[in-house]
Coordinates of C-alpha atoms and ligand atoms in Angstrom, one line a residue:
X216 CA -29.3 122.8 89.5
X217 CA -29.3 124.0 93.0
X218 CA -28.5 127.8 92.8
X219 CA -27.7 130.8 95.2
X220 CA -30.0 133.0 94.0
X221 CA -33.1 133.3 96.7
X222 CA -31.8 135.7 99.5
X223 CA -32.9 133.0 102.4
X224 CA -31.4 130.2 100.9
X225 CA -28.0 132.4 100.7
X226 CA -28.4 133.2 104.5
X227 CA -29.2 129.8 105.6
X228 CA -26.1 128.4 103.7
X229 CA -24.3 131.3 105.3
X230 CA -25.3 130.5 108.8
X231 CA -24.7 126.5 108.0
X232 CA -21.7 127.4 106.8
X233 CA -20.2 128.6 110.1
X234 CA -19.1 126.0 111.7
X235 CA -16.9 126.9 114.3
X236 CA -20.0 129.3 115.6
X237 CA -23.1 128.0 117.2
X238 CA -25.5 130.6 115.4
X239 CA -29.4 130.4 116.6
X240 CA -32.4 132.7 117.2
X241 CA -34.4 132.5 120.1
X242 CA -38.3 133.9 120.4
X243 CA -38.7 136.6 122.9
X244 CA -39.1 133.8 125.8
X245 CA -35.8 132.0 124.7
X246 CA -37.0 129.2 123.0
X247 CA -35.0 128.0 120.5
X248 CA -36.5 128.8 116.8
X249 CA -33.2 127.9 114.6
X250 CA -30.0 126.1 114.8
X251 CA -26.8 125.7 112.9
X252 CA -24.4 123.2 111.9
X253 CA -22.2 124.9 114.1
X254 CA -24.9 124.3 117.1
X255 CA -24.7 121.1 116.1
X256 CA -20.8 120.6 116.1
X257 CA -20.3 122.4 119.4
X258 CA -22.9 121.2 121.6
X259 CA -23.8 117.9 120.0
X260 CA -27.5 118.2 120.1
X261 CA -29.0 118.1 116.4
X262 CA -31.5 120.7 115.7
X263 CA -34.8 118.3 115.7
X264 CA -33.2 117.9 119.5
X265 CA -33.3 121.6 120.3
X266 CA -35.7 123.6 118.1
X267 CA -38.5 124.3 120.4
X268 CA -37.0 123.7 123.8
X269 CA -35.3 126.6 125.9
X270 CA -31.8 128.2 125.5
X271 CA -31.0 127.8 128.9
X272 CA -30.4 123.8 128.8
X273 CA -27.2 124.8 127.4
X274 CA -26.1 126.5 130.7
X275 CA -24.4 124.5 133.7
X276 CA -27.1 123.4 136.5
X277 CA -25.6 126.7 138.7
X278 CA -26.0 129.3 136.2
X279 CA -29.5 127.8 135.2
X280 CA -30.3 127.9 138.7
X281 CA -29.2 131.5 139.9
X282 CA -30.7 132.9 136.6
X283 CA -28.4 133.5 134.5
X284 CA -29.7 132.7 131.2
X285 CA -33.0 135.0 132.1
X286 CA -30.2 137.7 132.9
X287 CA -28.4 137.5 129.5
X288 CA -31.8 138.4 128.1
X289 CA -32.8 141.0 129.8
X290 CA -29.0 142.7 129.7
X291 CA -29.6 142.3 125.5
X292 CA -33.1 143.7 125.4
X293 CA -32.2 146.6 127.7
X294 CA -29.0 147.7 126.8
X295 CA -28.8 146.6 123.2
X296 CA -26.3 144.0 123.5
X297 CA -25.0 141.0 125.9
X298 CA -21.5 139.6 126.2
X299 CA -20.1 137.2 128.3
X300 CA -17.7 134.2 128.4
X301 CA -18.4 131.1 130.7
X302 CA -18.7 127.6 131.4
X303 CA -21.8 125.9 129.1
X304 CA -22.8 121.9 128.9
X305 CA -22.6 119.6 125.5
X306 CA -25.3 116.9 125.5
X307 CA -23.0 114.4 126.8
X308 CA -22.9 116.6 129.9
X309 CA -18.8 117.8 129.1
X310 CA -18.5 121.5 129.7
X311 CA -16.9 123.8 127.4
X312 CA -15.9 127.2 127.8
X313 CA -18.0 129.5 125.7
X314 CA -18.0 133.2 124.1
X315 CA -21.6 134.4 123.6
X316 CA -23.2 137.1 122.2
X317 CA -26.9 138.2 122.6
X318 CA -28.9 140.6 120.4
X319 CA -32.1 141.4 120.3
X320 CA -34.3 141.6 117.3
X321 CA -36.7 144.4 117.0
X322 CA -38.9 144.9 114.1
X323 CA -40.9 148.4 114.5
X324 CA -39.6 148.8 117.4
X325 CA -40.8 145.9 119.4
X326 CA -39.0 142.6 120.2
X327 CA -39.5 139.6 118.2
X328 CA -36.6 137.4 119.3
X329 CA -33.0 137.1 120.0
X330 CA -29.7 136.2 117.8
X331 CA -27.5 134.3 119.8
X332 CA -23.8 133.2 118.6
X333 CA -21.8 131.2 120.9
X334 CA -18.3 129.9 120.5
X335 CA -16.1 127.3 121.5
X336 CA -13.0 129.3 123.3
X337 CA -11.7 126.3 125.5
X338 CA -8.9 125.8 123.8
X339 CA -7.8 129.6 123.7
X340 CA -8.9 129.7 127.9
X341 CA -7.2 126.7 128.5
X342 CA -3.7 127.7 126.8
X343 CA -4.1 131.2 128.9
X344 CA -4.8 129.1 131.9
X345 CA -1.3 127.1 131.3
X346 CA 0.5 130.6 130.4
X347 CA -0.9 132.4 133.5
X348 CA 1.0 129.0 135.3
X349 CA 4.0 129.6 133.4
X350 CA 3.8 133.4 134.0
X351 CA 3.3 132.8 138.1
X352 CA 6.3 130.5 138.1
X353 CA 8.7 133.0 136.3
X354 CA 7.8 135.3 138.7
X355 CA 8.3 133.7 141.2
X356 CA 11.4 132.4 140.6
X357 CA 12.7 135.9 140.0
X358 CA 11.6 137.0 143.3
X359 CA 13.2 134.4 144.4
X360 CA 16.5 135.0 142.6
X361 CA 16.9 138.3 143.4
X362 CA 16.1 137.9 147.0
X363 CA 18.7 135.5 147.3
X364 CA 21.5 138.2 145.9
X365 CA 20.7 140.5 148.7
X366 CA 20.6 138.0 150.9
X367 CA 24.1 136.0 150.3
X368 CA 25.8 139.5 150.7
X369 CA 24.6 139.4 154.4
X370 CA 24.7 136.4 155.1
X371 CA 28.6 136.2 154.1
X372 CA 29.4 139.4 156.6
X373 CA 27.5 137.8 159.1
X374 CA 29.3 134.4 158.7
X375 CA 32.6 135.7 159.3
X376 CA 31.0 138.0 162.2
X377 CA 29.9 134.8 163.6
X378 CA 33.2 132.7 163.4
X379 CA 35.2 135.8 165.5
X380 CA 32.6 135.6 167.9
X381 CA 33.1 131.2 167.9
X382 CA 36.6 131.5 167.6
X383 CA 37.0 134.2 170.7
X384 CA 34.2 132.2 172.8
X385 CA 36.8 129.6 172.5
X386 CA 39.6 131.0 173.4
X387 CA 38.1 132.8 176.6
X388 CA 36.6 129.4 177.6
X389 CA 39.7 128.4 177.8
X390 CA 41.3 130.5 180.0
X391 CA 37.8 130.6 182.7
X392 CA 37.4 128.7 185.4
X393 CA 35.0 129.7 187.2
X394 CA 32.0 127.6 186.7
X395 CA 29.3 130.2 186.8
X396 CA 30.9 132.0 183.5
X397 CA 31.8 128.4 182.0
X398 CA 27.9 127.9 181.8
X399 CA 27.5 131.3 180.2
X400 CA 30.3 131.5 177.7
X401 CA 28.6 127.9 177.0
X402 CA 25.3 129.5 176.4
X403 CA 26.6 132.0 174.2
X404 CA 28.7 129.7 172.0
X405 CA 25.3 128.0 171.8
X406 CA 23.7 130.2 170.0
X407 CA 26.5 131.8 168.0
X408 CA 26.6 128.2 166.3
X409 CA 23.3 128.7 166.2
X410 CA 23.3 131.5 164.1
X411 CA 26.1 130.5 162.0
X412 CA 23.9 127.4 161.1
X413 CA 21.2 129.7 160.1
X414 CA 23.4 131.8 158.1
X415 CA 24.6 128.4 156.5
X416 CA 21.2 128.1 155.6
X417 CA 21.0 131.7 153.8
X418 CA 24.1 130.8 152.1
X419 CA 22.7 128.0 150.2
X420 CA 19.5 129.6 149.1
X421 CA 21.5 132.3 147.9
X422 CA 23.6 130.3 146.0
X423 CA 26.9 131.1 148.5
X424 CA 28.0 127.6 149.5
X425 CA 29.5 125.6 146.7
X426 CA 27.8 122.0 147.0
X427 CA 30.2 119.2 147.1
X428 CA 27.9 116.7 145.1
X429 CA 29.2 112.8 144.8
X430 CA 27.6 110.1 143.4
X431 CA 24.4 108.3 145.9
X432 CA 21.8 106.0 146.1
X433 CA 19.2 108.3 147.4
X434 CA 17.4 105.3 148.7
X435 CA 20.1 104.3 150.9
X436 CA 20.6 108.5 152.3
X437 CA 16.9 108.6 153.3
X438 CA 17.2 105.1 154.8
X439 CA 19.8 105.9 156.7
X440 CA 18.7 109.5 157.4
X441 CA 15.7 107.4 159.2
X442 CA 16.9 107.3 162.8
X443 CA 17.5 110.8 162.7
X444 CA 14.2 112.4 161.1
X445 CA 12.1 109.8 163.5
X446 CA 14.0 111.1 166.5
X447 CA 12.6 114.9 165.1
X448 CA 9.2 113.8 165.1
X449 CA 7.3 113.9 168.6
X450 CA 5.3 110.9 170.5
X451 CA 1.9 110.8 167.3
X452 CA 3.9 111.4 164.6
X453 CA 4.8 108.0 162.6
X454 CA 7.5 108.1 159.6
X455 CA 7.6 106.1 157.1
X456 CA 9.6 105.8 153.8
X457 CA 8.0 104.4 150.6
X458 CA 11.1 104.3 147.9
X459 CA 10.8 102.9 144.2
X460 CA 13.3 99.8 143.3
X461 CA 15.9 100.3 141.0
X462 CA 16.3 104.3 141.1
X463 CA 19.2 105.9 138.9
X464 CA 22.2 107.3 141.5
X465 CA 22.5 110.9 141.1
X466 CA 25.1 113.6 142.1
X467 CA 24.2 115.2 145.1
X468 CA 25.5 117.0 148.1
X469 CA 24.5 114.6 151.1
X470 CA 24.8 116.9 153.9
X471 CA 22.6 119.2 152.4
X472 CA 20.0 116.5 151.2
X473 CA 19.9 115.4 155.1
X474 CA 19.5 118.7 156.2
X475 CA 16.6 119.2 153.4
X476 CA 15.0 116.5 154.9
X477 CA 15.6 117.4 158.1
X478 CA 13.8 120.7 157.1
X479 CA 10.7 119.1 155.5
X480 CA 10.0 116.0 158.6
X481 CA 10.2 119.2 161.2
X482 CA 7.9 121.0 159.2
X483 CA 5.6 118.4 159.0
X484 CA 5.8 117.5 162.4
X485 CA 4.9 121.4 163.3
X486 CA 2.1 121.0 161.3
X487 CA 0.4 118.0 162.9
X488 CA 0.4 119.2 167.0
X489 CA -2.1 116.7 167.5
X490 CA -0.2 113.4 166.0
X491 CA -0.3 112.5 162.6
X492 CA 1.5 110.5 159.7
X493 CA 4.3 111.8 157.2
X494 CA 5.5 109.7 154.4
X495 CA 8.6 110.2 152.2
X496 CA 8.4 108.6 148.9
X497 CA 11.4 108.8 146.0
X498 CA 10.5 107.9 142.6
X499 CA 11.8 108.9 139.2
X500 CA 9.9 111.9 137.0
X501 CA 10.4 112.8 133.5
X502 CA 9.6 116.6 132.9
X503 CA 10.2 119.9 132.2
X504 CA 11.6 122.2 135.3
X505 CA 8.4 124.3 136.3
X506 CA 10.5 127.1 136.3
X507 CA 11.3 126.6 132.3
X508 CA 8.7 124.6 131.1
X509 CA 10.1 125.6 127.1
X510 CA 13.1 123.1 128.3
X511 CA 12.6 119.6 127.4
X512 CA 11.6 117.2 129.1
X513 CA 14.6 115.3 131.3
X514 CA 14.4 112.6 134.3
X515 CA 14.4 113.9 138.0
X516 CA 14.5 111.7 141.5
X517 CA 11.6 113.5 142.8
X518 CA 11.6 113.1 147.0
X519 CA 8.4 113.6 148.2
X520 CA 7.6 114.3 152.0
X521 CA 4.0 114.2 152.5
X522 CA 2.0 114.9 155.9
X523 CA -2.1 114.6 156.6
X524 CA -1.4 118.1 158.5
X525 CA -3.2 122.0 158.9
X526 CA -2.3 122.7 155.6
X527 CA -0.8 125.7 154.1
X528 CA -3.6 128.9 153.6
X529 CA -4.2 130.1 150.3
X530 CA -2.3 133.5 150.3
X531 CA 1.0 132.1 152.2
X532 CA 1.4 129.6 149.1
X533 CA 3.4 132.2 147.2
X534 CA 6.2 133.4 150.2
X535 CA 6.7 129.9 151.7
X536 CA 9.9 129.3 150.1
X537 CA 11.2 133.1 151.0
X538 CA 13.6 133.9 153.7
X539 CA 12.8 134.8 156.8
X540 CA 8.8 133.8 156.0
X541 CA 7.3 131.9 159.1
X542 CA 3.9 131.6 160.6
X543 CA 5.4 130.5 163.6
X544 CA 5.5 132.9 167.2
X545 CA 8.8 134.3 167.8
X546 CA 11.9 131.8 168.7
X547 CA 9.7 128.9 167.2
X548 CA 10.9 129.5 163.7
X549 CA 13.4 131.1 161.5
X550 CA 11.4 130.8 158.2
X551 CA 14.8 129.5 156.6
X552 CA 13.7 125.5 156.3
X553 CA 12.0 125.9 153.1
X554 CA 14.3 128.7 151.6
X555 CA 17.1 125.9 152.4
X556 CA 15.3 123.4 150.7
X557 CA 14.2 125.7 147.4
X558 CA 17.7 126.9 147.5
X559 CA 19.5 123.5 147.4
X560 CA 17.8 121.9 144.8
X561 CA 17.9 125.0 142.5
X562 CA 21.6 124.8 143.1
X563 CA 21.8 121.2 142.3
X564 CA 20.2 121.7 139.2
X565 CA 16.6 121.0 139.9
X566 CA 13.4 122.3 141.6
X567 CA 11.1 122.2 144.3
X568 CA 7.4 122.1 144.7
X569 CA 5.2 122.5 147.1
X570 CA 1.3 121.5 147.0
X571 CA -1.0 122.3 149.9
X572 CA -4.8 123.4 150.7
X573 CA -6.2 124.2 154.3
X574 CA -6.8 121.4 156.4
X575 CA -5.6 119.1 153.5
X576 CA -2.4 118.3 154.3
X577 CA 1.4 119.3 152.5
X578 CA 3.8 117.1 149.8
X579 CA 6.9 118.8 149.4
X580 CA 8.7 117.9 146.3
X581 CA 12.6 117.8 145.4
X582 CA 13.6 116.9 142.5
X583 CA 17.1 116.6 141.5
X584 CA 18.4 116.0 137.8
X585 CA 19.4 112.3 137.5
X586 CA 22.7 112.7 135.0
X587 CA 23.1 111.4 131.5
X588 CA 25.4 108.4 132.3
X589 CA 23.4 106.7 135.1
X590 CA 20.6 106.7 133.2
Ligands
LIG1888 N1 4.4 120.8 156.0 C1 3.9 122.0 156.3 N2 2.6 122.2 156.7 C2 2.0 123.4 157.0 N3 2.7 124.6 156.9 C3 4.0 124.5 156.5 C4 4.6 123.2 156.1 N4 5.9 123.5 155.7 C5 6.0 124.8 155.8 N5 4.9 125.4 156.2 C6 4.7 126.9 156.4 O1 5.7 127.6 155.7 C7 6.4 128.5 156.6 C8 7.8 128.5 156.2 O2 8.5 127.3 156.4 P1 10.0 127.2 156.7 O3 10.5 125.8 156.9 O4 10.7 128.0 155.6 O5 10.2 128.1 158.0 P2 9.8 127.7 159.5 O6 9.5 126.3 159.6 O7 8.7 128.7 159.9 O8 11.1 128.1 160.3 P3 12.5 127.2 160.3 O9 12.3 126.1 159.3 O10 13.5 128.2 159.8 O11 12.7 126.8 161.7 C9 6.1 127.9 158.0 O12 6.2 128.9 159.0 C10 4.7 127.3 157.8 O13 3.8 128.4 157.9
LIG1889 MG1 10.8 124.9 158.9

């Protein structure tokens, strides 16, 4: 009867044991001299495979190349110990990500080989990947949130600064005749609207203008917001609309879904000085908001306006959708478009997303809740 009594048999059932744990030693060279079940389980190489052949076959073509296996080796021998966590290859070429440990084996002193234990953290990586997402999107939305309170107390001063000013403009025009000052009161009534349509657009990302939503077709809004977005593109920039049939109605304030659009087709058309193509698709999404992914799951009209444009660099992802953020010279833009656009679909109960690389191209994407009953 099979028994636990010799000490090597105990180890080797020990080590076979493990399974979760890819447990091997190496000669001095890194040639493989035992394997485990473990081995086995998480690179899928059995150990007639392995046994002879060198450790470094489990590394990615990269690491192999820029000598990292060599590396781990001579980190263990000279400082008593290696750790690392990275990317390593299964037989069937997958990668996995890996915890290792390397330690030498001395025996009076000198080296005889290495004891290597590797395991399988992609799991644990991946789930921190998905939380750091989660994490980043909280955030962000807080900034967001809180940005938005100190800016709907200016924006509200500044509103009813700016309808005096309209209102008196008026009144003078009225009573001028004199050409010359007609064409300057004009100018300045010109730009006060101006500015009270940009503190319009404050107000909504800060939540200060109560939407007046009503049942729509989105289909037939874009469609007949058409004429309009094409006349905001210049001569090179085509528009087209790509919608899905049959699309629930949803409640939604129509002015300020034009004006999102509005915001996105300029952008896009900013984007592309040299001509280009931006397409605005509308189809239906089932998911959780990205900024409370533990909701379930509900269905959103998701708009998306796409262009083949410059692109959006790396470190302006994060303050796009802020107030006042613009890469554009002075008088060129506001840096409200976006923060209009954030801001209104927050309000109307859903989100917005944007995806964009260097010299890739943007989607902006609004999603707005489609309610229970049209469903
Ligand atoms: N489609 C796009 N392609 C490339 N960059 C974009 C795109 N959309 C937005 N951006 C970048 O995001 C910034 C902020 O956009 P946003 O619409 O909020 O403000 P703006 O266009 O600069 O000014 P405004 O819209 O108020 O006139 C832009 O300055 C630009 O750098
Ligand atoms: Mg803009």
């Amino acid at each position: 009867m099979p028994s636990l009594d010799s000490d090597a048999r105990q180890l080797r059932l020990l080590i076979d044991g493990v399974a979760d744990h890819a447990i091997y030693l190496l000669d001095p060279e890194g040639y493989l001299r035992s394997w485990n079940t473990g081995g086995e389980r998480i690179k899928g190489y059995t150990a007639e495979e392995v046994i002879g052949t060198h450790f470094s076959r489990f590394y990615t073509p990269e690491d192999a190349a820029n000598g990292a296996p060599a590396r781990g080796l001579r980190i263990a021998r000279e400082e008593g110990r290696f750790t690392a966590e990275g990317w390593r290859v299964r037989k069937d070429g997958s990668r996995f990500h890996a915890s290792v440990v390397i330690d030498p084996i001395l025996e009076g002193g000198e080296l005889i080989g290495y004891a290597k234990v590797t395991r399988d953290t992609t799991e644990r990586f991946q789930h921190e990947e998905r939380l750091g997402v989660a994490r980043d999107a909280l955030l962000q939305s807080q900034k967001l949130e809180a940005i938005g309170k100190l800016t709907l107390g200016l924006a509200h001063d500044f509103n009813n600064l700016l309808n005096i000013v309209i209102n008196s403009l008026e009144l003078v025009e009225h009573y001028t005749l004199e050409p010359k000052a007609k064409r300057h009161l004009q100018g300045a009534m010109r730009a006060a609207e101006r500015g009270a349509l940009l503190t319009r657009q404050l107000l909504t990302f800060g939540k200060g203008h109560a939407l007046i939503a009503e049942r729509h077709a989105v289909g037939r809004i874009i469609g007949e917001a058409m004429d309009t977005l094409r006349r905001a593109c210049r001569a090179g920039v085509t528009l087209e609309a790509h919608l899905a049939e049959d699309l629930p109605e949803i409640d939604v304030d129509r002015e300020h879904l034009e004006a999102a659009l509005l915001n996105l087709v300029s952008n896009s058309r900013d984007a592309m000085p040299g001509g280009g193509h931006i397409a605005i698709t509308a189809s239906l999404r089932d998911c959780a908001p990205p900024h409370a992914t533990d909701q379930p799951a509900s269905r959103f009209v998701c708009i998306e306006v796409s262009d083949d444009g410059e692109g959006i660099a790396t470190e302006d992802l994060v303050r796009v959708f802020e107030p006042f953020f613009t890469t554009k010279d002075i008088g060129k833009g506001s840096g409200l478009g976006l923060s209009q656009v954030f801001g209104f679909a927050r309000q109307s109960g859903g989100f917005a997303e944007l995806k964009s690389a260097p010299g890739a191209g943007t989607t902006v994407s609004v999603c707005l809740p489609v309610s229970r009953e049209s469903e």
